[in-house]
Amino acid sequence: MEPETRDHSTAFRNLHSSSGEMKLRKRKSTQYVIAQEKRSRRRDLLGENTYLVLFTIALRIFNCFLVQTSFVPDEYWQSLEVAHHMVFGYGYLTWEWTERLRGYTYPLIFASIYKILHLLGKDSVQLLIWIPRLGQALLSAVADLRLYSLTKQLENQEVARWVFFCQLCSWFTWYCCTRTLTNTMETALTAVALFYYPLEGSRSKNSVKYSLLVALACVVRPTALIPWVPLLFRHLYQEQRKLHLTLHHFLPVGFITFSLSLIIDRIFFGQWTLVQFNFLKFNVLQNLGTFYGSHPWHWYFSQGFPVVLGTHLPFFIHGCFLAPRRLNILLLAVLWTLLVYSMLGHKEFRFIYPVLPFCMVFCGYSLAHLKAWRKAALSFLLLSNVLLALYTGLVHQRGTLDVMSHIQKVCPRGPDPAPASVFIMMPCHSTPYYSHVHCPLSMRFLQCPPDLTGKTQYLDEADTFYLNPLGWLQQEFHSNVSLPTHLVTFNVLEKEIHAFLTSGNYERTATFFHTHWPERRTGSHIHVYERRLTSRVSTGGN
């Protein structure tokens, strides 16, 4: 009996020891995995692989330098021009600033950059142009990565990979994401905010972070709230503690953000101003934006949205049928945004840019389900978007930027510089201004403020000029002494103002390509005329 008992006892101890070793090994394995994850996180940036992050940043910087064309005047006149005026004391503030429709929070970002460059003695015109755009490119890269991370959480890495591909090769994103437009900032903040929004399946839910980003986007551009209306209502509807969410998250974030905006505007306007209300009153309640053009109600559905999506459109439609139901809220946000903007008379492609990242999610689902046709689809998307991005970024509407590089050479230099003045005879705000010249050169352009007094037959200075260019010039510059030294105009005016150019002894000194499709007031080229000094001496006494 004893040997048997001893054997059982030994076997029990061995079993106990064995199980203890097994537990110890399991514990060691768990600790090893945790340590590996920590080391992996140290190698990551923004929660993603370092190489992916660096690739995205490098691509957007490359993107920045490959966009050398102009899009809309707001890219300069509502951001860089205002910042230049804030820091250097000269620059032109458009009528929106005298009417207090715009806030100083967004230009303050670029003004801070300008001030740092000025203090360092590095405020060259090229750095003033490119540093703000590079900053915008970095923010857009962060937005791209956040969209990728969100999709990876919601679905899997394969779907996220295709969403990321669609986002990076979108021609309109390439065209806009490095520009100093309020719409660009609005889009980047919206994409990053979506990463923290409590979508089903997301592991990055943070009500404070996403509501703060949405509030900042609304400070930059009040219409940024439009895509978020369905999302905010959904969050509030599904939240168990609605009062807590409202009182402890939404209201404090909104109060702090808009109070900061109010204080900034109080400092620069010199009086208390709620620019967000003024902006909405002008563009939505009074609908005065139609002064700058209007389109039929269906324009976004028939033209705007298809153009912005480009060749992604069939994949977006396909993806809408494949995406899980939990993403219907994103589709609703897209549809809601299109409907709201359709009710406004003045329409532009850039207004719906903030919902483009939402659309890329559905395009990614489409590519993930295309097995046999995937290579053909990828080739089609890449080729079509790259060609369009390169054309719009390097060719279409580049003359208005190239001509400002030429005007930089007109700036007075040396101990006894010759007086110089420039008159830009183009549709108002066609070119950038002092932010792209950076010298106190005497410059003038045709004005075009809207009529805020209710006149029925109102014509701005630009409209009056184009009714009779030659007569307007002869009346405006009746004396040779008042003639500017340089004229800038589109080539379509050359025949009409030929007599004025001859009498003023102007000679064409430079020509810049602008676009293949000239409109009535513009042309395919921009001409620069210079008044010869010999004529100025001989006629100076007249």
Coordinates of C-alpha atoms in Angstrom, one line a residue:
M1 CA 0.0 0.0 0.0
E2 CA 2.7 2.4 0.8
P3 CA 4.5 2.2 -2.6
E4 CA 1.1 2.8 -4.3
T5 CA 0.4 5.8 -2.1
R6 CA 3.8 7.2 -2.7
D7 CA 3.3 6.8 -6.4
H8 CA 0.0 8.6 -6.3
S9 CA 1.5 11.4 -4.1
T10 CA 4.4 11.8 -6.5
A11 CA 2.1 11.9 -9.5
F12 CA -0.1 14.5 -7.8
R13 CA 2.9 16.7 -7.0
N14 CA 4.2 16.3 -10.5
L15 CA 0.8 17.2 -11.9
H16 CA 0.6 20.2 -9.6
S17 CA 4.1 21.3 -10.5
S18 CA 3.3 20.8 -14.2
S19 CA 0.1 22.9 -14.0
G20 CA 2.0 25.6 -12.1
E21 CA 4.6 25.7 -14.8
M22 CA 1.9 25.9 -17.4
K23 CA 0.3 28.8 -15.6
L24 CA 3.7 30.5 -15.3
R25 CA 4.4 30.0 -19.0
K26 CA 1.0 31.5 -19.9
R27 CA 1.6 34.5 -17.6
K28 CA 5.0 35.0 -19.1
S29 CA 3.5 34.7 -22.6
T30 CA 0.9 37.4 -21.8
Q31 CA 3.5 39.7 -20.4
Y32 CA 5.6 39.1 -23.5
V33 CA 2.7 40.1 -25.8
I34 CA 2.0 43.2 -23.8
A35 CA 5.7 44.2 -24.0
Q36 CA 5.7 43.6 -27.7
E37 CA 2.6 45.8 -28.2
K38 CA 4.2 48.6 -26.1
R39 CA 7.4 48.4 -28.2
S40 CA 5.3 48.4 -31.4
R41 CA 3.4 51.5 -30.2
R42 CA 6.7 53.2 -29.6
R43 CA 7.6 52.6 -33.2
D44 CA 4.3 54.0 -34.4
L45 CA 3.3 57.6 -35.1
L46 CA -0.4 58.7 -34.7
G47 CA -1.2 55.1 -33.9
E48 CA -0.1 53.8 -37.3
N49 CA 3.0 52.4 -38.8
T50 CA 5.8 54.9 -38.9
Y51 CA 6.6 54.2 -42.6
L52 CA 2.9 54.7 -43.5
V53 CA 2.8 58.0 -41.7
L54 CA 6.0 59.2 -43.3
F55 CA 4.8 58.1 -46.7
T56 CA 1.6 60.0 -46.3
I57 CA 3.3 63.2 -45.1
A58 CA 5.8 63.0 -48.0
L59 CA 3.0 62.5 -50.5
R60 CA 1.1 65.5 -49.3
I61 CA 4.3 67.6 -49.4
F62 CA 4.9 66.4 -52.9
N63 CA 1.2 67.2 -53.6
C64 CA 1.7 70.7 -52.2
F65 CA 4.5 71.5 -54.7
L66 CA 2.6 70.0 -57.6
V67 CA -0.3 72.4 -57.2
Q68 CA 0.8 75.6 -58.8
T69 CA -2.5 76.9 -60.0
S70 CA -5.3 79.1 -58.6
F71 CA -8.7 77.9 -57.8
V72 CA -10.9 80.6 -56.1
P73 CA -10.0 84.0 -54.7
D74 CA -10.8 83.1 -51.1
E75 CA -7.6 81.0 -51.0
Y76 CA -5.7 84.2 -50.7
W77 CA -8.0 87.1 -49.9
Q78 CA -9.7 85.5 -46.9
S79 CA -6.5 84.0 -45.3
L80 CA -3.0 85.0 -46.5
E81 CA -3.9 88.6 -47.4
V82 CA -5.6 89.2 -44.1
A83 CA -2.6 87.6 -42.2
H84 CA -0.2 89.8 -44.2
H85 CA -2.2 92.9 -43.1
M86 CA -2.2 91.8 -39.5
V87 CA 1.6 91.3 -39.3
F88 CA 3.1 93.8 -41.8
G89 CA 0.6 96.6 -41.6
Y90 CA -0.3 96.6 -45.3
G91 CA -2.5 94.4 -47.4
Y92 CA -6.1 94.6 -48.6
L93 CA -9.1 93.7 -46.6
T94 CA -12.1 93.0 -48.7
W95 CA -15.7 94.2 -48.0
E96 CA -16.4 91.0 -45.9
W97 CA -14.0 92.4 -43.3
T98 CA -15.5 95.8 -43.2
E99 CA -18.9 94.2 -42.9
R100 CA -17.5 91.8 -40.3
L101 CA -18.7 88.6 -42.1
R102 CA -15.3 86.8 -41.5
G103 CA -13.5 86.0 -38.3
Y104 CA -9.8 86.5 -37.5
T105 CA -9.3 83.0 -36.0
Y106 CA -8.4 81.3 -39.2
P107 CA -6.1 84.1 -40.6
L108 CA -4.5 84.3 -37.1
I109 CA -2.9 80.8 -37.8
F110 CA -1.1 82.2 -40.8
A111 CA -0.3 85.5 -39.1
S112 CA 1.5 83.6 -36.4
I113 CA 3.6 81.9 -39.0
Y114 CA 4.3 85.2 -40.7
K115 CA 5.3 86.8 -37.3
I116 CA 7.7 84.0 -36.5
L117 CA 9.3 84.3 -40.0
H118 CA 9.5 88.1 -39.5
L119 CA 11.2 87.8 -36.1
L120 CA 13.7 85.3 -37.5
G121 CA 14.4 87.6 -40.5
K122 CA 13.2 85.0 -42.9
D123 CA 10.1 86.6 -44.2
S124 CA 10.9 86.2 -47.9
V125 CA 8.0 86.2 -50.3
Q126 CA 8.5 82.6 -51.2
L127 CA 8.4 81.4 -47.6
L128 CA 5.3 83.5 -47.0
I129 CA 3.6 81.7 -49.9
W130 CA 4.8 78.1 -49.3
I131 CA 5.0 77.7 -45.5
P132 CA 1.3 78.1 -44.9
R133 CA 0.5 75.7 -47.7
L134 CA 3.0 73.1 -46.3
G135 CA 1.2 73.5 -42.9
Q136 CA -2.1 72.8 -44.6
A137 CA -0.5 69.8 -46.3
L138 CA 0.6 68.3 -43.0
L139 CA -2.9 68.7 -41.5
S140 CA -4.4 67.0 -44.6
A141 CA -2.0 64.1 -44.1
V142 CA -3.2 63.7 -40.5
A143 CA -6.8 63.7 -41.8
D144 CA -5.9 60.9 -44.4
L145 CA -4.3 58.8 -41.7
R146 CA -7.3 59.2 -39.3
L147 CA -9.7 58.1 -42.0
Y148 CA -7.5 55.0 -42.6
S149 CA -7.4 54.3 -38.8
L150 CA -11.2 54.7 -38.5
T151 CA -11.9 52.3 -41.3
K152 CA -9.5 49.7 -39.9
Q153 CA -11.4 49.8 -36.6
L154 CA -14.8 49.6 -38.3
E155 CA -14.0 46.8 -40.7
N156 CA -10.6 45.4 -41.3
Q157 CA -7.2 46.3 -42.8
E158 CA -8.1 45.3 -46.3
V159 CA -11.1 47.6 -46.5
A160 CA -9.1 50.4 -44.8
R161 CA -6.3 50.0 -47.4
W162 CA -8.8 50.6 -50.3
V163 CA -10.4 53.5 -48.5
F164 CA -6.9 55.0 -48.0
F165 CA -6.1 54.4 -51.7
C166 CA -9.3 56.2 -52.8
Q167 CA -8.6 59.1 -50.5
L168 CA -5.0 59.6 -51.8
C169 CA -5.8 59.3 -55.5
S170 CA -8.9 61.5 -55.4
W171 CA -8.2 64.3 -57.9
F172 CA -10.3 66.9 -56.1
T173 CA -8.6 66.1 -52.7
W174 CA -5.3 66.5 -54.5
Y175 CA -6.4 69.8 -56.0
C176 CA -7.7 71.3 -52.7
C177 CA -6.1 69.7 -49.7
T178 CA -2.9 71.9 -49.7
R179 CA -4.7 75.2 -50.4
T180 CA -5.2 77.9 -47.7
L181 CA -9.0 77.7 -48.1
T182 CA -11.3 77.7 -45.1
N183 CA -13.0 74.7 -46.9
T184 CA -9.7 72.8 -46.7
M185 CA -9.4 73.4 -43.0
E186 CA -13.0 72.5 -42.5
T187 CA -12.6 69.2 -44.4
A188 CA -9.4 68.2 -42.5
L189 CA -11.1 68.9 -39.1
T190 CA -14.2 67.0 -40.1
A191 CA -12.2 63.9 -41.1
V192 CA -10.2 64.0 -37.9
A193 CA -13.4 64.6 -35.8
L194 CA -15.1 61.6 -37.5
F195 CA -12.2 59.4 -36.1
Y196 CA -13.4 60.2 -32.5
Y197 CA -17.1 60.1 -33.3
P198 CA -19.0 57.2 -31.6
L199 CA -19.7 55.1 -34.7
E200 CA -20.6 51.5 -34.0
G201 CA -17.3 49.5 -34.1
S202 CA -15.1 52.5 -33.5
R203 CA -12.6 52.2 -30.6
S204 CA -11.6 55.8 -30.5
K205 CA -14.9 57.3 -29.2
N206 CA -14.3 60.6 -27.5
S207 CA -17.2 63.1 -27.3
V208 CA -15.0 66.0 -26.1
K209 CA -12.4 65.6 -28.8
Y210 CA -14.8 65.2 -31.7
S211 CA -17.1 68.0 -30.5
L212 CA -14.1 70.3 -30.0
L213 CA -12.9 69.7 -33.6
V214 CA -16.5 70.3 -34.9
A215 CA -16.7 73.5 -32.9
L216 CA -13.3 74.7 -34.3
A217 CA -14.4 73.9 -37.8
C218 CA -17.6 76.0 -37.3
V219 CA -15.4 78.9 -36.0
V220 CA -13.4 78.6 -39.2
R221 CA -16.5 78.3 -41.4
P222 CA -20.0 78.3 -39.8
T223 CA -21.4 76.0 -42.6
A224 CA -19.1 73.3 -41.3
L225 CA -22.0 72.4 -39.0
I226 CA -24.2 71.2 -41.9
P227 CA -22.7 67.7 -42.4
W228 CA -22.6 67.2 -38.6
V229 CA -26.3 67.9 -38.0
P230 CA -27.4 64.2 -38.7
L231 CA -24.4 62.9 -36.8
L232 CA -25.0 65.0 -33.7
F233 CA -28.7 64.1 -33.6
R234 CA -27.9 60.4 -33.9
H235 CA -25.3 60.6 -31.1
L236 CA -27.8 62.5 -28.9
Y237 CA -30.6 60.0 -29.7
Q238 CA -28.5 56.9 -29.0
E239 CA -26.8 58.3 -25.8
Q240 CA -28.3 57.0 -22.6
R241 CA -27.2 60.0 -20.6
K242 CA -28.4 62.8 -22.9
L243 CA -28.4 65.5 -20.3
H244 CA -24.9 64.6 -19.2
L245 CA -23.6 64.7 -22.8
T246 CA -25.2 68.0 -23.4
L247 CA -24.2 69.8 -20.2
H248 CA -20.8 68.3 -19.6
H249 CA -19.5 67.9 -23.2
F250 CA -21.3 69.8 -25.9
L251 CA -22.1 73.1 -24.1
P252 CA -18.7 73.5 -22.3
V253 CA -16.8 72.8 -25.6
G254 CA -19.1 75.1 -27.6
F255 CA -18.9 77.9 -25.0
I256 CA -15.1 77.8 -24.7
T257 CA -14.5 77.6 -28.4
F258 CA -16.8 80.4 -29.4
S259 CA -15.8 82.6 -26.5
L260 CA -12.2 82.3 -27.7
S261 CA -13.3 83.3 -31.2
L262 CA -15.3 86.2 -29.9
I263 CA -12.3 87.5 -27.9
I264 CA -10.0 87.2 -31.0
D265 CA -12.5 89.1 -33.1
R266 CA -13.0 91.7 -30.4
I267 CA -9.2 92.4 -30.4
F268 CA -8.9 92.8 -34.1
F269 CA -12.3 94.4 -35.0
G270 CA -12.2 96.7 -32.0
Q271 CA -15.7 95.8 -31.0
W272 CA -17.8 92.8 -30.0
T273 CA -18.8 90.9 -33.1
L274 CA -20.4 87.5 -33.7
V275 CA -19.1 86.9 -37.2
Q276 CA -20.7 83.4 -37.4
F277 CA -24.1 85.0 -37.2
N278 CA -23.2 87.7 -39.7
F279 CA -21.9 85.1 -42.1
L280 CA -25.0 82.9 -41.9
K281 CA -27.3 86.0 -42.1
F282 CA -25.6 87.1 -45.4
N283 CA -25.2 83.7 -47.1
V284 CA -28.3 81.8 -45.8
L285 CA -31.0 84.1 -44.4
Q286 CA -30.5 86.9 -47.0
N287 CA -29.0 84.7 -49.7
L288 CA -26.9 87.6 -51.0
G289 CA -24.2 85.3 -52.1
T290 CA -26.1 85.1 -55.4
F291 CA -24.4 88.4 -56.3
Y292 CA -21.4 86.2 -57.2
G293 CA -23.4 83.8 -59.3
S294 CA -26.3 81.4 -58.9
H295 CA -27.2 77.9 -60.2
P296 CA -30.4 75.8 -60.4
W297 CA -31.4 73.8 -57.4
H298 CA -30.3 70.5 -58.9
W299 CA -26.7 71.7 -59.7
Y300 CA -25.0 69.7 -57.0
F301 CA -26.7 66.5 -58.0
S302 CA -26.3 67.0 -61.8
Q303 CA -22.9 68.6 -61.9
G304 CA -21.3 69.5 -58.5
F305 CA -21.2 66.1 -56.8
P306 CA -20.3 64.1 -60.0
V307 CA -17.4 66.5 -60.8
V308 CA -16.0 66.5 -57.2
L309 CA -16.2 62.7 -57.0
G310 CA -15.0 62.3 -60.6
T311 CA -14.3 58.7 -61.7
H312 CA -14.9 57.5 -58.1
L313 CA -18.7 58.0 -58.7
P314 CA -19.5 54.5 -59.9
F315 CA -17.6 53.0 -57.0
F316 CA -19.3 55.2 -54.5
I317 CA -22.7 54.1 -55.8
H318 CA -21.6 50.5 -55.8
G319 CA -20.2 50.9 -52.3
C320 CA -23.5 52.3 -51.0
F321 CA -25.2 48.9 -51.6
L322 CA -22.3 47.0 -50.0
A323 CA -21.4 49.0 -46.9
P324 CA -22.9 47.8 -43.5
R325 CA -26.0 49.5 -42.2
R326 CA -24.1 51.2 -39.4
L327 CA -22.5 53.5 -42.0
N328 CA -25.9 54.7 -43.3
I329 CA -25.5 57.7 -41.1
L330 CA -22.5 58.8 -43.2
L331 CA -24.6 58.4 -46.4
L332 CA -27.3 60.4 -44.7
A333 CA -24.8 63.2 -43.9
V334 CA -23.8 63.3 -47.5
L335 CA -27.3 63.5 -48.8
W336 CA -28.3 66.1 -46.1
T337 CA -25.4 68.3 -47.1
L338 CA -26.2 68.2 -50.8
L339 CA -29.9 69.0 -50.1
V340 CA -29.1 72.0 -47.7
Y341 CA -26.6 73.5 -50.2
S342 CA -29.0 72.9 -53.0
M343 CA -31.5 75.3 -51.4
L344 CA -28.9 78.2 -51.6
G345 CA -28.6 80.1 -54.8
H346 CA -24.9 80.5 -54.9
K347 CA -23.1 77.1 -55.4
E348 CA -19.5 76.1 -55.7
F349 CA -17.7 72.8 -55.9
R350 CA -15.6 73.5 -52.8
F351 CA -18.7 73.8 -50.6
I352 CA -19.3 70.1 -50.6
Y353 CA -15.6 69.2 -50.2
P354 CA -16.0 68.3 -46.5
V355 CA -18.2 65.3 -47.3
L356 CA -15.7 63.8 -49.8
P357 CA -13.9 61.7 -47.1
F358 CA -17.3 60.2 -46.2
C359 CA -17.7 59.2 -49.8
M360 CA -14.3 57.6 -49.9
V361 CA -15.4 55.1 -47.2
F362 CA -18.0 53.7 -49.6
C363 CA -15.6 53.7 -52.5
G364 CA -13.2 51.6 -50.4
Y365 CA -16.0 49.0 -49.7
S366 CA -16.6 48.8 -53.4
L367 CA -13.0 48.0 -54.2
A368 CA -12.8 45.5 -51.4
H369 CA -15.6 43.5 -53.0
L370 CA -14.2 43.7 -56.5
K371 CA -12.2 40.5 -56.8
A372 CA -11.9 39.7 -60.5
W373 CA -12.1 43.4 -61.7
R374 CA -10.0 44.9 -59.0
K375 CA -6.8 45.4 -61.0
A376 CA -8.7 47.0 -63.8
A377 CA -10.6 49.3 -61.4
L378 CA -7.4 50.4 -59.6
S379 CA -5.7 51.2 -62.9
F380 CA -8.7 53.1 -64.1
L381 CA -9.0 55.1 -60.9
L382 CA -5.3 55.8 -60.7
L383 CA -4.8 56.8 -64.3
S384 CA -7.9 59.0 -64.6
N385 CA -7.3 60.8 -61.3
V386 CA -3.6 61.4 -61.8
L387 CA -4.0 62.9 -65.2
L388 CA -6.8 65.2 -64.0
A389 CA -4.8 66.1 -60.8
L390 CA -1.7 67.0 -62.8
Y391 CA -3.6 69.1 -65.3
T392 CA -5.6 71.1 -62.8
G393 CA -2.6 71.4 -60.5
L394 CA 0.1 72.4 -63.1
V395 CA -1.8 73.8 -66.1
H396 CA -5.3 75.1 -65.6
Q397 CA -5.6 78.6 -64.2
R398 CA -1.9 79.1 -63.4
G399 CA -1.4 82.4 -65.1
T400 CA -2.8 84.5 -62.2
L401 CA 0.0 83.1 -59.9
D402 CA 2.8 83.3 -62.5
V403 CA 2.0 87.0 -63.1
M404 CA 2.4 87.8 -59.4
S405 CA 5.9 86.3 -59.6
H406 CA 6.6 88.8 -62.4
I407 CA 5.1 91.7 -60.3
Q408 CA 7.5 90.9 -57.5
K409 CA 10.3 92.2 -59.8
V410 CA 8.5 95.5 -60.0
C411 CA 9.0 96.2 -56.3
P412 CA 11.1 99.3 -55.7
R413 CA 14.7 98.3 -54.7
G414 CA 17.9 100.2 -54.0
P415 CA 18.7 103.5 -52.4
D416 CA 16.8 105.6 -55.1
P417 CA 14.2 103.3 -56.6
A418 CA 12.1 104.5 -59.6
P419 CA 8.4 104.9 -58.7
A420 CA 6.2 102.0 -59.8
S421 CA 2.5 101.3 -59.8
V422 CA 0.4 98.4 -61.0
F423 CA -3.2 98.4 -62.2
I424 CA -4.8 94.9 -62.5
M425 CA -7.6 95.2 -65.1
M426 CA -9.1 91.8 -64.5
P427 CA -12.3 90.5 -62.9
C428 CA -11.9 91.5 -59.3
H429 CA -9.8 89.3 -57.0
S430 CA -8.5 87.3 -60.0
T431 CA -4.9 87.4 -58.6
P432 CA -3.4 87.2 -55.1
Y433 CA -2.3 90.5 -53.8
Y434 CA 0.3 91.8 -51.3
S435 CA 0.7 88.3 -49.7
H436 CA 2.4 87.2 -53.0
V437 CA 4.4 90.4 -53.6
H438 CA 5.5 91.4 -50.0
C439 CA 6.4 94.9 -50.7
P440 CA 4.5 98.2 -50.3
L441 CA 4.1 98.6 -54.0
S442 CA 1.2 100.9 -55.2
M443 CA -1.3 98.5 -56.6
R444 CA -5.0 98.7 -57.7
F445 CA -7.6 96.4 -59.0
L446 CA -11.2 96.6 -60.1
Q447 CA -13.6 96.6 -57.1
C448 CA -16.7 94.4 -56.9
P449 CA -18.4 94.6 -53.5
P450 CA -22.1 93.6 -53.5
D451 CA -24.8 96.1 -53.0
L452 CA -26.0 96.0 -49.4
T453 CA -28.4 99.0 -49.8
G454 CA -31.0 97.3 -52.0
K455 CA -30.5 99.1 -55.3
T456 CA -32.2 97.4 -58.3
Q457 CA -29.8 98.6 -61.0
Y458 CA -26.5 98.2 -59.1
L459 CA -23.2 97.8 -61.1
D460 CA -19.9 97.5 -59.3
E461 CA -16.7 99.0 -60.7
A462 CA -15.7 95.8 -62.5
D463 CA -19.0 95.5 -64.3
T464 CA -18.9 99.2 -65.3
F465 CA -15.4 98.7 -66.7
Y466 CA -16.3 95.7 -68.8
L467 CA -19.3 97.6 -70.4
N468 CA -16.9 100.0 -72.0
P469 CA -13.2 99.3 -71.2
L470 CA -11.7 102.0 -73.5
G471 CA -14.1 104.7 -72.4
W472 CA -13.6 103.8 -68.7
L473 CA -9.8 104.0 -69.0
Q474 CA -9.8 107.3 -70.9
Q475 CA -12.1 108.8 -68.3
E476 CA -10.3 107.4 -65.3
F477 CA -6.8 108.3 -66.5
H478 CA -7.4 111.6 -68.2
S479 CA -3.9 112.8 -67.4
N480 CA -0.6 111.1 -68.3
V481 CA 0.7 111.8 -64.9
S482 CA -1.9 109.5 -63.3
L483 CA -1.1 106.6 -65.6
P484 CA 0.2 103.4 -63.8
T485 CA 3.6 102.1 -64.9
H486 CA 2.3 98.6 -65.3
L487 CA -1.0 97.1 -66.5
V488 CA -2.1 93.5 -66.1
T489 CA -5.0 92.2 -68.2
F490 CA -6.3 89.1 -70.0
N491 CA -5.5 89.0 -73.7
V492 CA -9.2 89.3 -74.8
L493 CA -9.1 93.0 -73.9
E494 CA -6.1 93.9 -76.0
K495 CA -8.0 94.9 -79.1
E496 CA -10.6 96.9 -77.2
I497 CA -8.0 99.0 -75.3
H498 CA -5.4 99.2 -78.1
A499 CA -5.9 103.0 -78.5
F500 CA -5.3 103.5 -74.8
L501 CA -2.1 101.3 -74.8
T502 CA -0.8 103.3 -77.8
S503 CA -1.5 106.7 -76.4
G504 CA 0.1 105.8 -73.0
N505 CA 3.1 104.3 -74.8
Y506 CA 2.6 100.9 -73.2
E507 CA 4.5 97.9 -74.5
R508 CA 3.8 94.3 -73.7
T509 CA 6.7 92.9 -71.6
A510 CA 5.4 89.5 -70.5
T511 CA 2.8 86.9 -71.3
F512 CA 1.6 84.0 -69.1
F513 CA -0.5 81.0 -70.0
H514 CA -3.7 80.8 -68.0
T515 CA -6.3 78.3 -69.4
H516 CA -7.4 76.5 -72.5
W517 CA -11.0 77.6 -72.1
P518 CA -11.3 81.4 -72.0
E519 CA -14.6 83.0 -70.8
R520 CA -16.1 86.2 -72.0
R521 CA -14.1 88.4 -69.5
T522 CA -11.0 86.3 -69.5
G523 CA -8.7 84.7 -72.0
S524 CA -6.2 82.0 -72.4
H525 CA -3.3 84.3 -71.6
I526 CA -2.4 87.2 -69.3
H527 CA -0.5 90.1 -70.7
V528 CA 1.7 92.5 -68.7
Y529 CA 2.3 96.0 -70.2
E530 CA 4.9 98.5 -69.1
R531 CA 4.9 102.2 -69.8
R532 CA 8.2 103.3 -71.3
L533 CA 10.2 106.0 -69.4
T534 CA 11.0 108.0 -72.5
S535 CA 7.3 108.7 -73.0
R536 CA 6.9 109.6 -69.3
V537 CA 9.7 112.2 -69.6
S538 CA 8.4 113.8 -72.8
T539 CA 4.8 114.0 -71.7
G540 CA 5.4 114.7 -68.0
G541 CA 4.4 118.4 -68.2
N542 CA 1.0 117.7 -69.7

